[in-house]
CSV table of C-alpha atoms in Angstrom, one decimal:
chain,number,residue,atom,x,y,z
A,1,UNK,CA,0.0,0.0,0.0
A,2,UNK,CA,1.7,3.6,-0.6
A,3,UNK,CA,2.0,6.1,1.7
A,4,UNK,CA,-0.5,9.0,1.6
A,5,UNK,CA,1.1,12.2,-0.2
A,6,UNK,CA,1.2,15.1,2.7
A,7,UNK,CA,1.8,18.7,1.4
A,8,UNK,CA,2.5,21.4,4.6
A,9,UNK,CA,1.5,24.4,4.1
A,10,UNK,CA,3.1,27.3,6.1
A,11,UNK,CA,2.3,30.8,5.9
A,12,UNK,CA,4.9,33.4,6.6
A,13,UNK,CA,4.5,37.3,6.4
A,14,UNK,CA,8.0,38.8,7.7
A,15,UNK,CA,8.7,36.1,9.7
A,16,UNK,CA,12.3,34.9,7.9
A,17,UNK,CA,13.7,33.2,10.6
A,18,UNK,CA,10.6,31.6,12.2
A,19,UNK,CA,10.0,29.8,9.1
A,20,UNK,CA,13.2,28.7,8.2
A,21,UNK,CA,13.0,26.7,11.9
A,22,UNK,CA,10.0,25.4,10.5
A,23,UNK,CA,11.0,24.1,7.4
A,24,UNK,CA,13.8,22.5,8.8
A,25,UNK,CA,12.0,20.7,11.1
A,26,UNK,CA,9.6,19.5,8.2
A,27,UNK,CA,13.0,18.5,6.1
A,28,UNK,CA,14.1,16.1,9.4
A,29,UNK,CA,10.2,14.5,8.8
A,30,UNK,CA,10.8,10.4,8.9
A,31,UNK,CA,8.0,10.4,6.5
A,32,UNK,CA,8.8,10.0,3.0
A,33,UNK,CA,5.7,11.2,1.0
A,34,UNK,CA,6.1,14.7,1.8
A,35,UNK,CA,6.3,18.2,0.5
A,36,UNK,CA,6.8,21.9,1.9
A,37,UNK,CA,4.4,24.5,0.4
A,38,UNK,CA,5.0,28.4,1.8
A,39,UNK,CA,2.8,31.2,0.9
A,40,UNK,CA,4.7,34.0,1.5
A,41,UNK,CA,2.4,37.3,2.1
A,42,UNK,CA,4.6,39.8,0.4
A,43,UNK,CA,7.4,39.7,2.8
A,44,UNK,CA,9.9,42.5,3.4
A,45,UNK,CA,12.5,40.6,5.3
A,46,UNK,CA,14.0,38.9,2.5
A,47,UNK,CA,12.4,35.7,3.1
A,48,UNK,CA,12.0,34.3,-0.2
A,49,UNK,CA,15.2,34.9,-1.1
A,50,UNK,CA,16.5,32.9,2.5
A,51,UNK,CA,13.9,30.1,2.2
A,52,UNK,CA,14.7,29.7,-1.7
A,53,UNK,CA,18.4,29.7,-0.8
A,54,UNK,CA,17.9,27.4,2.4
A,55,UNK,CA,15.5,25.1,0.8
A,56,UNK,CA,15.1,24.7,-2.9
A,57,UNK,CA,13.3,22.4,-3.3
A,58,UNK,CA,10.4,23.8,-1.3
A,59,UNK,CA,7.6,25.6,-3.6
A,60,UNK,CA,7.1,29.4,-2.5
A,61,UNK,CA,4.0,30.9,-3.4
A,62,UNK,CA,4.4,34.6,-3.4
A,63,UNK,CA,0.8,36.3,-2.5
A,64,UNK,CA,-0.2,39.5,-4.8
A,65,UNK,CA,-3.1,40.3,-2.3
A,66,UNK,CA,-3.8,39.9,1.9
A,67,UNK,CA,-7.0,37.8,2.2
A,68,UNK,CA,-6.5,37.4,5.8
A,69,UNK,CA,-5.3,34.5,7.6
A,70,UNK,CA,-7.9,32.0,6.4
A,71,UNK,CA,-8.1,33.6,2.7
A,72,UNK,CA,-4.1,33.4,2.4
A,73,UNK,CA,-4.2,29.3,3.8
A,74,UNK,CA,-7.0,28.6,1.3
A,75,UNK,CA,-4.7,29.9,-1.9
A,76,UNK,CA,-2.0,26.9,-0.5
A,77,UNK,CA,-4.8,24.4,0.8
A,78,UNK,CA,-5.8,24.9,-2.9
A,79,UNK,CA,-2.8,24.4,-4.5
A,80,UNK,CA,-1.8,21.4,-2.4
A,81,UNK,CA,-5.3,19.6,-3.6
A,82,UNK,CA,-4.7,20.7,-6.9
A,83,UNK,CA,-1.2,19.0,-6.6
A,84,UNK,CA,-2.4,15.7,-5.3
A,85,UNK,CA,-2.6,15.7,-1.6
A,86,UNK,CA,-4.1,13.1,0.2
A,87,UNK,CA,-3.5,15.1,3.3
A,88,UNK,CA,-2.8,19.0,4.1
A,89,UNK,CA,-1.2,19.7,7.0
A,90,UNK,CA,-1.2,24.0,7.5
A,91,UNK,CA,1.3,25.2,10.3
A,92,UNK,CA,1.7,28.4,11.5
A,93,UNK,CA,5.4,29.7,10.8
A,94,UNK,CA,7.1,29.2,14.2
A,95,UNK,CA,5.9,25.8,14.7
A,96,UNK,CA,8.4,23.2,14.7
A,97,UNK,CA,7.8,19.2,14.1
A,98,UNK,CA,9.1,16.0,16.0
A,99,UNK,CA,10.6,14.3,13.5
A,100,UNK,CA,8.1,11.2,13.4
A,101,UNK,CA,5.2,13.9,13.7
A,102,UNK,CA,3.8,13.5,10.0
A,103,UNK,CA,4.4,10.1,10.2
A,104,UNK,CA,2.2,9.3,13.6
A,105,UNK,CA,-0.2,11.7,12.3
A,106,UNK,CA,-0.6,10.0,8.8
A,107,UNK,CA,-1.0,6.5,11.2
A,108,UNK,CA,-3.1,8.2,13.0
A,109,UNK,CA,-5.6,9.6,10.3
A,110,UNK,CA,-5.5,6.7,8.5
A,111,UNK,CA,-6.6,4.2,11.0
């Protein structure tokens, strides 16, 4: 049986550092079937550049418009669906993951 695909989904708005943390908790993740999605609300801290730099391999989606915190998590709830999800997983930016956290949760969810 293959593992469900789990996209994160982070928003960050001028929180650089915060979010690297995060990501780099999500890039320790034991779980293999996993991808890092940030939707970056027109940042002024140079946090795409940093996060492109840090983590390449992570999609950024770069917001054109504020539509609040719900609005801005549906654009990457969207895109992760659209992208073949089985599971979204949206963090805040200065959240940071056990690494066996996606993997219990998947477990978890699919039991």
């Amino acid at each position: 049986m293959s593992q469900p695909y789990v996209i994160s989904v982070v928003l960050n708005t001028n929180h650089r550092d915060d979010t690297l943390q995060c990501l780099a908790s999500l890039a320790q993740s034991t779980y293999p079937n996993h991808k890092a999605l940030v939707l970056d609300n027109a940042s002024s801290d140079g946090s795409v550049a940093a996060i492109r730099a840090a983590f390449p391999a992570d999609e950024i989606i770069e917001l054109t418009e504020n539509l609040g915190y719900a609005g801005n998590n549906n654009v990457g709830i969207l895109a992760a669906i659209s992208q073949g999800a089985d599971w979204v997983l949206v963090l805040n930016e200065d959240t940071i993951l056990a690494p066996d956290c996606l993997a219990r949760l998947v477990e978890v969810g699919e039991s």
